[in-house]
Coordinates of C-alpha atoms and ligand atoms in Angstrom, one line a residue:
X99 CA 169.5 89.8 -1.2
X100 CA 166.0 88.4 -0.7
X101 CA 162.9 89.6 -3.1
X102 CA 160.7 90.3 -0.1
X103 CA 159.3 93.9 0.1
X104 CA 160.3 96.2 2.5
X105 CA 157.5 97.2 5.0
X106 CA 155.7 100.4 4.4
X107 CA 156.0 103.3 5.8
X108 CA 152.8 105.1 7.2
X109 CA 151.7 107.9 5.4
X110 CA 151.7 112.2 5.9
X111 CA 155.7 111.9 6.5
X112 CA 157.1 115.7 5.2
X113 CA 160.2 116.7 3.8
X114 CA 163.0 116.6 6.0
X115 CA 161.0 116.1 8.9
X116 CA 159.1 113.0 8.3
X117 CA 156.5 111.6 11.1
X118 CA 158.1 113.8 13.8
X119 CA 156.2 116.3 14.5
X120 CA 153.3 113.7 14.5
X121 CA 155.4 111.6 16.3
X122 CA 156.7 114.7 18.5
X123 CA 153.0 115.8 19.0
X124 CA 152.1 112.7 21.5
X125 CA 154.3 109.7 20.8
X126 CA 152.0 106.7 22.3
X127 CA 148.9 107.5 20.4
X128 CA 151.2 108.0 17.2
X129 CA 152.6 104.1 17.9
X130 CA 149.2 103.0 18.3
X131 CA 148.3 104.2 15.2
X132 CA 151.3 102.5 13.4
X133 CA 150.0 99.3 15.2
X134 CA 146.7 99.7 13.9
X135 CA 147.8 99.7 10.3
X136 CA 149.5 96.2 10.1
X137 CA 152.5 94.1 11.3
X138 CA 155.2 96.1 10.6
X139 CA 154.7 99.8 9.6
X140 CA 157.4 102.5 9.7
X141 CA 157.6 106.0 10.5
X142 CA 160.5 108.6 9.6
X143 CA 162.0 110.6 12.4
X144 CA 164.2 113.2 10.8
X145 CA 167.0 111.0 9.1
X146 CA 166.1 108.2 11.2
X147 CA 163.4 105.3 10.2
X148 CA 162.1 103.0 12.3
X149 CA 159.4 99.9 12.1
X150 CA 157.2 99.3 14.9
X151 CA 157.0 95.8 15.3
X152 CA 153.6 94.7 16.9
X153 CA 152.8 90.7 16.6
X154 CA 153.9 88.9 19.7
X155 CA 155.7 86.1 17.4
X156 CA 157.9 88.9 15.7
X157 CA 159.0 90.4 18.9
X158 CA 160.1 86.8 20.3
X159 CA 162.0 86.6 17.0
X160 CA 163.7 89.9 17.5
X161 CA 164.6 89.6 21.4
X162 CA 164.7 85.9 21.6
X163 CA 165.0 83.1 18.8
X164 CA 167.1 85.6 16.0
X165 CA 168.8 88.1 18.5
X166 CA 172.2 87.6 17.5
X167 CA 171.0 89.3 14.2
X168 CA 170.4 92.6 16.3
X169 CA 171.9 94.8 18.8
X170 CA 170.2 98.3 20.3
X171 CA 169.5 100.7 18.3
X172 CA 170.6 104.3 17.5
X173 CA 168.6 106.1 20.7
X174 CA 169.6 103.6 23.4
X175 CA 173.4 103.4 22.2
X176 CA 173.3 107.3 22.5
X177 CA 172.9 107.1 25.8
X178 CA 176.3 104.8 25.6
X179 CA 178.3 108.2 25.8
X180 CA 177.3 108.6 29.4
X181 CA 176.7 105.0 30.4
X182 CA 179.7 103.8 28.7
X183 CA 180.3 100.2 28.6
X184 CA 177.1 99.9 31.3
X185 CA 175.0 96.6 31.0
X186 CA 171.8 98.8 28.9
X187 CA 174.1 99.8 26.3
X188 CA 177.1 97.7 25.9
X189 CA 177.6 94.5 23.4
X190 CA 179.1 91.6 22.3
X191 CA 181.7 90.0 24.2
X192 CA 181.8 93.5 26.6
X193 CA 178.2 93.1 27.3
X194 CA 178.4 89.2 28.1
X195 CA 181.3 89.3 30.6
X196 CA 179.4 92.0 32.3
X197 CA 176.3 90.2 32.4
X198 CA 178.4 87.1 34.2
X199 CA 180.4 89.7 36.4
X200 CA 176.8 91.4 37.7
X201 CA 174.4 87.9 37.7
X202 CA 175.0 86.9 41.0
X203 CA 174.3 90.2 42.7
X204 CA 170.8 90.1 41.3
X205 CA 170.1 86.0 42.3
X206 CA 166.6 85.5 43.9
X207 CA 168.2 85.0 47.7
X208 CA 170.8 87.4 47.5
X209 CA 168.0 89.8 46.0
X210 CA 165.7 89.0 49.2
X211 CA 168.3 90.0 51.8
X212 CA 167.4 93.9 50.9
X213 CA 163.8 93.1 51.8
X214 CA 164.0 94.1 55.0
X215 CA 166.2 97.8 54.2
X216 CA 163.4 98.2 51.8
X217 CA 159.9 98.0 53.6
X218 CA 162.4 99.8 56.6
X219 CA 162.4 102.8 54.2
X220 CA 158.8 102.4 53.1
X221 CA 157.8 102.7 56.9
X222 CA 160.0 105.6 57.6
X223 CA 158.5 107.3 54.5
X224 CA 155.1 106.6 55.9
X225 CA 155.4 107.8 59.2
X226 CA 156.5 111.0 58.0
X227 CA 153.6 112.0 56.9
X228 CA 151.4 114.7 58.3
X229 CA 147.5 114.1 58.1
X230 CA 146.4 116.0 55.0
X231 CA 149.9 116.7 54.3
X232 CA 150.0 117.9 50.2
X233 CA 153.3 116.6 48.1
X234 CA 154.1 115.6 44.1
X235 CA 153.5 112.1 44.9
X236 CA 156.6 111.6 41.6
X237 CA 159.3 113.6 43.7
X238 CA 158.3 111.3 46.9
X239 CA 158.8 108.2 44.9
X240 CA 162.1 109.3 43.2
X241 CA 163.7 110.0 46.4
X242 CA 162.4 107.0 48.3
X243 CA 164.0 104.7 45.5
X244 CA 166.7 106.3 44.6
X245 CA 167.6 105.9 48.7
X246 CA 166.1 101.9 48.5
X247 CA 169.0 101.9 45.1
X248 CA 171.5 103.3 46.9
X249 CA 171.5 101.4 50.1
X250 CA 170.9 97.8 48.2
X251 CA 174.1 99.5 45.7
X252 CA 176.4 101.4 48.0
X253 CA 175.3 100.4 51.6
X254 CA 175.6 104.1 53.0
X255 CA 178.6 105.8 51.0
X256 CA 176.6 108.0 48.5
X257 CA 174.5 109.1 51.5
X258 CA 175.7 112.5 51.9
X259 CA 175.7 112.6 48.0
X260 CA 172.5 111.3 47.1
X261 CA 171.0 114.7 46.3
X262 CA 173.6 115.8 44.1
X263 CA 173.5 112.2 41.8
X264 CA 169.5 112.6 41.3
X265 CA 169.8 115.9 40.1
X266 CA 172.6 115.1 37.9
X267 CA 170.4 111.7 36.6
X268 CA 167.6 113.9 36.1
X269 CA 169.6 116.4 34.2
X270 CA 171.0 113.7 31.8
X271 CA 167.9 112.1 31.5
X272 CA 166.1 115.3 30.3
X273 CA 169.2 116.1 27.7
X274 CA 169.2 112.3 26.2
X275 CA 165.8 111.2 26.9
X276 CA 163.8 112.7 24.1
X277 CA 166.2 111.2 21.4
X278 CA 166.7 114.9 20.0
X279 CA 170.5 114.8 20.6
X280 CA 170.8 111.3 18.9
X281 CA 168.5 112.9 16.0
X282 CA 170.6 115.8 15.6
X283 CA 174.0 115.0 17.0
X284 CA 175.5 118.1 16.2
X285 CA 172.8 120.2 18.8
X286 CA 175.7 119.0 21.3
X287 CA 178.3 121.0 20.1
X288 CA 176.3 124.6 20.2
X289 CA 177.6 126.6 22.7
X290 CA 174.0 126.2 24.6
X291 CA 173.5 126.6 28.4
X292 CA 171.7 123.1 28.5
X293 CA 174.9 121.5 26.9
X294 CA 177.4 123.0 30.2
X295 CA 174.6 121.9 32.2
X296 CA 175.3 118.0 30.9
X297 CA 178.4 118.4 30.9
X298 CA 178.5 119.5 34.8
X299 CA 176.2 116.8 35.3
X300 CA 178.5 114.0 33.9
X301 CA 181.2 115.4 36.0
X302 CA 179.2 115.2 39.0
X303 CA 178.5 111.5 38.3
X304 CA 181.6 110.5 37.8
X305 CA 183.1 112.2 40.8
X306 CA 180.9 110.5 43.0
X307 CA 180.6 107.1 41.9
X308 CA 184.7 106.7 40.7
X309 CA 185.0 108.7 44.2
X310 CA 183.0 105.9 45.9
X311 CA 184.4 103.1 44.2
X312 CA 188.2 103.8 44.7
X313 CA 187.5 104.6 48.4
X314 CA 186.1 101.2 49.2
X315 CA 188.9 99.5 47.3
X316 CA 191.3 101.8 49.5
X317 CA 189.6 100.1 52.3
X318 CA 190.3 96.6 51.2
X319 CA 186.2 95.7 49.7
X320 CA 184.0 94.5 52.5
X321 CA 180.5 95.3 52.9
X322 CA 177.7 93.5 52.0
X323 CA 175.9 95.7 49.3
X324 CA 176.0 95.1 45.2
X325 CA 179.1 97.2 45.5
X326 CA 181.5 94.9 47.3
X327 CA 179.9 91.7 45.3
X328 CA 181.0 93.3 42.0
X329 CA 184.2 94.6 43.4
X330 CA 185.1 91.1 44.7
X331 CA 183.8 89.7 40.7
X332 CA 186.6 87.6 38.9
X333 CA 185.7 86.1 35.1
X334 CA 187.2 83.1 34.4
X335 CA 190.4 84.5 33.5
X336 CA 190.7 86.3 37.2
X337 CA 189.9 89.3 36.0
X338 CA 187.7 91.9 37.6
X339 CA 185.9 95.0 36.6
X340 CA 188.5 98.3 36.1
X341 CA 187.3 101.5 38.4
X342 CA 185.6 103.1 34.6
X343 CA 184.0 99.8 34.1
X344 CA 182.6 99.8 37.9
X345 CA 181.6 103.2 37.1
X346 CA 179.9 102.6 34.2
X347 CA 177.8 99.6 35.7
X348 CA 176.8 102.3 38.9
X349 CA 176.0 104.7 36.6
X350 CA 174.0 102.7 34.6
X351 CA 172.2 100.7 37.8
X352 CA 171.4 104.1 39.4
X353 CA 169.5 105.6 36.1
X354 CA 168.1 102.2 35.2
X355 CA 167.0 101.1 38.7
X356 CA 165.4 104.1 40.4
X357 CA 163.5 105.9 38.0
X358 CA 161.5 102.9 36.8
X359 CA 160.2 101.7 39.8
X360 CA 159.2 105.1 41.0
X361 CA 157.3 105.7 38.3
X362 CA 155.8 102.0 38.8
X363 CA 154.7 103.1 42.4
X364 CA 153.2 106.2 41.1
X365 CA 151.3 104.7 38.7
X366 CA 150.4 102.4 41.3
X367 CA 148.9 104.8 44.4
X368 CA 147.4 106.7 41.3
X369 CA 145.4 103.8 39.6
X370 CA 144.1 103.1 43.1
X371 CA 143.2 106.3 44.7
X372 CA 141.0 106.5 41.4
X373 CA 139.7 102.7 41.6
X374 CA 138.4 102.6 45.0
X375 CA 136.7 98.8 44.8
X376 CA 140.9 97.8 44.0
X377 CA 142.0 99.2 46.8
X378 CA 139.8 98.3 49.2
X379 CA 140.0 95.0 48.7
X380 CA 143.9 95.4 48.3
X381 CA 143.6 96.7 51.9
X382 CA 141.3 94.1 52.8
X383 CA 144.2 91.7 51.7
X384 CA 147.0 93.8 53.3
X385 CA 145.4 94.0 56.8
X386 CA 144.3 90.4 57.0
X387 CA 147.8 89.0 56.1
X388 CA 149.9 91.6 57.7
X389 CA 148.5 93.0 60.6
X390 CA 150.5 94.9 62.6
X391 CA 153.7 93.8 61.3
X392 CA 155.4 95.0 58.1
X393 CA 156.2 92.9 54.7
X394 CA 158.8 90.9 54.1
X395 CA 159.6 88.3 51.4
X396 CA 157.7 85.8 53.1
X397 CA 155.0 87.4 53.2
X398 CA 154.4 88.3 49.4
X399 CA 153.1 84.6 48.1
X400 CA 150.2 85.7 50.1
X401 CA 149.2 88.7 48.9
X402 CA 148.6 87.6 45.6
X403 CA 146.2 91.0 45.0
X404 CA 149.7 93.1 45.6
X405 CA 151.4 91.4 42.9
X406 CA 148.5 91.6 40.8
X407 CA 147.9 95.5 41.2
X408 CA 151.8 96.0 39.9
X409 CA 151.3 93.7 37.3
X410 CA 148.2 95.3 36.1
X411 CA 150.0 98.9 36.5
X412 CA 153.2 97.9 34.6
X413 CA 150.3 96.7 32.2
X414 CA 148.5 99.9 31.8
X415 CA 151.4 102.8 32.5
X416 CA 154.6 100.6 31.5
X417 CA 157.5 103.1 32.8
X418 CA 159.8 101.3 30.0
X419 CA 157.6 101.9 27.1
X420 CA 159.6 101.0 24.4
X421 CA 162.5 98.9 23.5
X422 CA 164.7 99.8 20.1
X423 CA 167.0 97.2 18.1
X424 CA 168.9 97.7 14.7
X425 CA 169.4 95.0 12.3
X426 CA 173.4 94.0 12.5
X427 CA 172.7 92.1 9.2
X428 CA 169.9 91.2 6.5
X429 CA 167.2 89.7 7.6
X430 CA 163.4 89.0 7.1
X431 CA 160.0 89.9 9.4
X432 CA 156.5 89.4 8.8
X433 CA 157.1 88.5 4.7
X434 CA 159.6 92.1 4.6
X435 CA 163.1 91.9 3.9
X436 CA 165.0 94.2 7.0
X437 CA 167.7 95.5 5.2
X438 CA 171.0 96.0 7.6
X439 CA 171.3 98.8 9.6
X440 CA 167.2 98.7 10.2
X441 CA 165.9 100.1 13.1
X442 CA 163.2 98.3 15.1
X443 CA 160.7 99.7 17.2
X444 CA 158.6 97.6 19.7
X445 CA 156.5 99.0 22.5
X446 CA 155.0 98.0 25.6
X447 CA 152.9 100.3 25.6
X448 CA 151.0 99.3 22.4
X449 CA 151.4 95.6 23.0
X450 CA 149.6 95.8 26.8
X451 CA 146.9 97.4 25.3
X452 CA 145.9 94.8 22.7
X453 CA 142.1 94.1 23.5
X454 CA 143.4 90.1 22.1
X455 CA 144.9 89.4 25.3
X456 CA 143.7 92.2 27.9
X457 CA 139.4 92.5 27.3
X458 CA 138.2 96.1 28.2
X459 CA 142.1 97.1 27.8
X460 CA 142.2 100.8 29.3
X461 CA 140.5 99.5 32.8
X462 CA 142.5 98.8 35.7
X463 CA 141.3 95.1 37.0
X464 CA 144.2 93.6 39.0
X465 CA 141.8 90.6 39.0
X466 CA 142.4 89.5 35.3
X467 CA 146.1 88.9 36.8
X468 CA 145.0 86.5 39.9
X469 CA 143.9 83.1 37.2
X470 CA 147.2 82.5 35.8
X471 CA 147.0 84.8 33.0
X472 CA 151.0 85.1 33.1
X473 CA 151.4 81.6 32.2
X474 CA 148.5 81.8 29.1
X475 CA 149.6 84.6 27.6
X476 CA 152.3 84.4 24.5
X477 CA 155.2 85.2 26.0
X478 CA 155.3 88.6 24.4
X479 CA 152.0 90.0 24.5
X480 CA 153.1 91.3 28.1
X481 CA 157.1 91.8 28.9
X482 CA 157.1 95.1 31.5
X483 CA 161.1 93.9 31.2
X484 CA 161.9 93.1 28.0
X485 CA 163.0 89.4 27.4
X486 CA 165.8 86.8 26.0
X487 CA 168.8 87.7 26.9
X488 CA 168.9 91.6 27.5
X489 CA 165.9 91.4 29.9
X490 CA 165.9 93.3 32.7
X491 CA 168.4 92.6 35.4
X492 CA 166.7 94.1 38.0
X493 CA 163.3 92.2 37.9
X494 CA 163.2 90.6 40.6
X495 CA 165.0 93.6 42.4
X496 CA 162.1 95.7 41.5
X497 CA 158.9 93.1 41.9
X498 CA 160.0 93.0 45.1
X499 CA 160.9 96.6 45.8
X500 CA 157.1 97.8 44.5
X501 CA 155.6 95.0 46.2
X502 CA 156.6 95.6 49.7
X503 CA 156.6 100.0 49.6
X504 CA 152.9 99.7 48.0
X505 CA 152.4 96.9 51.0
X506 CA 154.1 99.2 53.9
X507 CA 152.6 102.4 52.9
X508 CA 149.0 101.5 52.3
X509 CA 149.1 99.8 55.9
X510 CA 149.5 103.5 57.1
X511 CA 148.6 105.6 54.7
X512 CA 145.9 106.7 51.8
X513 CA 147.0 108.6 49.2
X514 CA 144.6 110.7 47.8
X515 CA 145.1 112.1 43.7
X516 CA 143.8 115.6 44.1
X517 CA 143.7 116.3 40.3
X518 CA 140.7 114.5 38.4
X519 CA 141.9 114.5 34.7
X520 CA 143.7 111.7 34.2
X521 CA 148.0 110.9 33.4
X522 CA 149.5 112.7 30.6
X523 CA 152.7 111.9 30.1
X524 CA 156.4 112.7 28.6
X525 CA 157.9 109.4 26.9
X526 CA 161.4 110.0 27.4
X527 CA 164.0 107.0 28.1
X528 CA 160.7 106.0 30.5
X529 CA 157.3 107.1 30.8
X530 CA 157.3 110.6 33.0
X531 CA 154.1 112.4 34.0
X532 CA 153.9 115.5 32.4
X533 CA 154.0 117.4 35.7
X534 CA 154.1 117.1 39.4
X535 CA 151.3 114.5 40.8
X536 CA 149.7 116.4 43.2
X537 CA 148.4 114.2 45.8
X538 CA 147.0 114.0 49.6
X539 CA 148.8 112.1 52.4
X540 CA 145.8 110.6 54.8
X541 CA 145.6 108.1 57.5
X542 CA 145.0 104.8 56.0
X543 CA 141.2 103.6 56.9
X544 CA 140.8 101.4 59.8
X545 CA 140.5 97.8 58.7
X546 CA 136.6 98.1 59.8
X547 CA 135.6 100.3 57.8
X548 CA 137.1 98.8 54.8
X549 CA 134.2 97.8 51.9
X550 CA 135.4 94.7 51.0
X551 CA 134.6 91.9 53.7
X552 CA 137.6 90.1 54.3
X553 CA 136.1 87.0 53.2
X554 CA 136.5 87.9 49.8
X555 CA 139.9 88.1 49.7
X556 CA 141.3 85.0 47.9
Ligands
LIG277 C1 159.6 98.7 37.1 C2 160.9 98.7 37.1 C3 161.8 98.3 35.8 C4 161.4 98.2 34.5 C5 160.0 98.4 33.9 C6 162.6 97.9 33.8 C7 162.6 97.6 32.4 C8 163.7 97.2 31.7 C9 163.6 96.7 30.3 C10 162.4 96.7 29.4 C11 164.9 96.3 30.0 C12 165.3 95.8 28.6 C13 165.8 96.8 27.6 C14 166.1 96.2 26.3 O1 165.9 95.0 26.0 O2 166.6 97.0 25.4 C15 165.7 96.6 31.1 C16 167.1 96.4 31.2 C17 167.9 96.6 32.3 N1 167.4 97.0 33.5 FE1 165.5 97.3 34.1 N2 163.6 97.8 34.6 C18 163.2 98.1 35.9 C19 163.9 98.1 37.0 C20 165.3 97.9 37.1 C21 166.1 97.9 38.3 C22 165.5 98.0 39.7 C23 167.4 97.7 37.9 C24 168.7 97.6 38.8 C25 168.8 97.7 40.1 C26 167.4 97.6 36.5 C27 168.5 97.4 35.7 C28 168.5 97.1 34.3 C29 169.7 96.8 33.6 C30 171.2 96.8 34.1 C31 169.3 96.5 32.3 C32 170.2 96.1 31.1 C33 170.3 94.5 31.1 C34 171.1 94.0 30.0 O3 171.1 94.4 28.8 O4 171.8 93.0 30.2 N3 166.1 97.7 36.0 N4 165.0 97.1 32.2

């Protein structure tokens, strides 16, 4: 056992409870105040502690160089009891098979054939619209990915079912997303209303998606969504993935690959509706390269301003906001021994906001983005999707997803945030708004009377 000290633990922790009702009270600023008091400070939640760790150089160690001394920790492997053995939450030898198994659905080509279905939604979204027409900007966004997942996933064959599988997501979201239930395991076996409602829930989802998956092997495969590519998946020994184990992968793309990039788009049409001079010259951009026509992949290397307004709102409003580990052995981290069983903390959230890399950190400039800041930052003092070798699977996936909705709606559409104070929000598995977003449909200016002259788009 090494004679480093153990990292401290930040004070005002009480009995029993610890930091949570500090924690509980508003979760980001409580992080940022960890940050603020050194490399590595702690915080007791209930029976739990857990170290934030905040220098990029210990978070590469962590995700990157010394992963093999980690797995997930106690919150995200909760969520195991629904997702099952499900890329976010599986391990070891189960996780890496699965990683192979899924890799080539998610390739850069094969990624760019759902271009097209995507801005096709995006347009159909945008037509809709009624002049002045007032909606939850949130709701719009979950359904309009969630139909984008399910069509790149399932081709058509959740269609009729689609309503029934958000609700159910949501409804497991809400029960596991606040961490209470891994806290306080035993909350799940009170005869509470909430607790039937899960359990329906789970039911639902597994109906569907085993439903869906043993129907298309009935019909022999075929198809050409994610579906078919993982159902036609050998390993080297010619083996496939069981029906659980397909269900456990939909399950877990569904919940991992909707939510986040609706909330991404949110963020997005909210940042800009209150940051007029970004988007008019995003529009500027948008009009001169598109015209008429809508996005496709082609089209995205130049509109560098689009890629730079979702980097810059994954910056600001990351919808994964946190990433947990626990130590699978001893270890050392910033001069403190990590005793096994540790659990580590590190947080987007904090890390994007650190004045270091990002100057003037709580404004929205998509221009810092557009001189190859990505390429001089260290590698971890920006990571919207994690890195090494848990990172995101769907990266790609959803760069290009936000990329060409934010393109093919702003062609026809403003969207116009009627409430002035700005995001609260719920940290849960992602970043939620605290409520509705209560927003404005309008037609989008015409290019004319646009602000920016369109020689000053780069
Ligand atoms: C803005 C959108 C998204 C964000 C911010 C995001 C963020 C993340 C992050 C931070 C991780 C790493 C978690 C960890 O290391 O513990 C992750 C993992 C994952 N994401 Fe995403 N994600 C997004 C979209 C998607 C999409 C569209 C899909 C699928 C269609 C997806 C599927 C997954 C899966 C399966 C994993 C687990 C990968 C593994 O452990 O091998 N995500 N995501």
């Amino acid at each position: 056992m090494s004679s480093a000290p153990l990292p401290p633990l930040a004070p005002g922790a009480l009995p029993l409870a610890g930091h949570f009702v500090a924690y509980r009270a508003d979760p980001l600023a409580f992080l940022m105040s960890l940050a603020a008091r050194g490399r590595l400070v702690g915080m007791r939640l209930g029976p739990i502690e857990a170290f934030l760790v905040r220098e990029p150089d210990d978070i590469e160690r962590v995700l990157v160089t010394e992963h093999r001394r980690f797995w997930k920790d106690r919150m995200t492997r909760g969520l195991g009891r629904i997702l099952g053995d499900g890329l976010l939450t599986s391990e070891g030898d189960i996780w890496l098979r699965h990683r192979r198994l899924l890799a080539p659905a998610f390739h850069r080509e094969r990624i760019a054939t759902y271009g097209s279905d995507m801005a096709l939604a995006a347009e159909h979204f945008a037509l809709a619209r009624e002049p002045g027409e007032v909606r939850d900007l949130h709701a719009d966004m979950m359904r309009l990915t969630l139909e984008i997942v399910g069509k790149a996933l399932f081709d058509s064959d959740v269609g009729p079912r689609a309503a029934d599988v958000a609700r159910a997501l949501d409804a497991v979201v809400d029960r596991f997303g606040t961490g209470l239930i891994t806290l306080f395991p035993w909350i799940e076996r009170l005869p509470l209303p909430d607790n039937h409602r899960t359990r329906e829930a789970i039911a639902t989802l597994d109906d569907v998606l085993l439903g869906v998956v043993r129907a298309r092997r009935a019909r022999g495969g075929g198809g050409s969504d994610l579906l078919s590519m993982l159902l036609a998946a050998e390993d080297d020994a010619g083996r496939g993935l069981s029906d659980r184990e397909m269900r456990d992968e939909l399950m877990t793309l569904f919940l991992a690959g909707h939510e986040t990039t609706a909330l991404a788009l949110s963020y997005a049409f909210v940042l800009l509706s209150k940051n007029p001079d970004a988007e008019a010259r995003l529009r500027a951009e948008i009009n001169t390269v598109l015209g008429d026509a809508l996005p496709t992949t082609e089209h995205l290397a130049r509109l560098p301003f689009v890629r730079a307004t979702i980097l810059e709102t994954l910056r600001l409003y990351p919808p994964a906001w946190a990433i947990g580990r626990e130590a699978i052995e001893e270890t050392s981290l910033a001069g403190y021994r990590i005793p096994k069983g540790t659990q580590l903390w590190i947080s987007q959230w904090v890390n994007h906001r650190d004045a270091r890399y990002f100057p003037e950190p709580e404004r929205f400039l998509p221009e810092r983005w557009l001189g190859g800041l990505e390429r001089a930052l260290p590698r971890f003092a920006y990571y919207p999707f994690g890195g090494g070798p848990r990172i995101c699977i769907g990266n790609q996936f959803s760069l290009l997803e936000a990329s060409l909705v934010l393109a093919t709606i702003l062609r026809r559409v403003r969207v116009r945030v009627l409430e002035q104070r700005p995001l609260a929000f719920v940290p849960m598995i992602t970043l939620r708004p605290t409520g509705p977003i209560v927003v404005a449909y309008e037609p989008a200016p015409k290019p004319d009377l646009l602000r920016v002259p369109v020689s000053a788009v780069p």
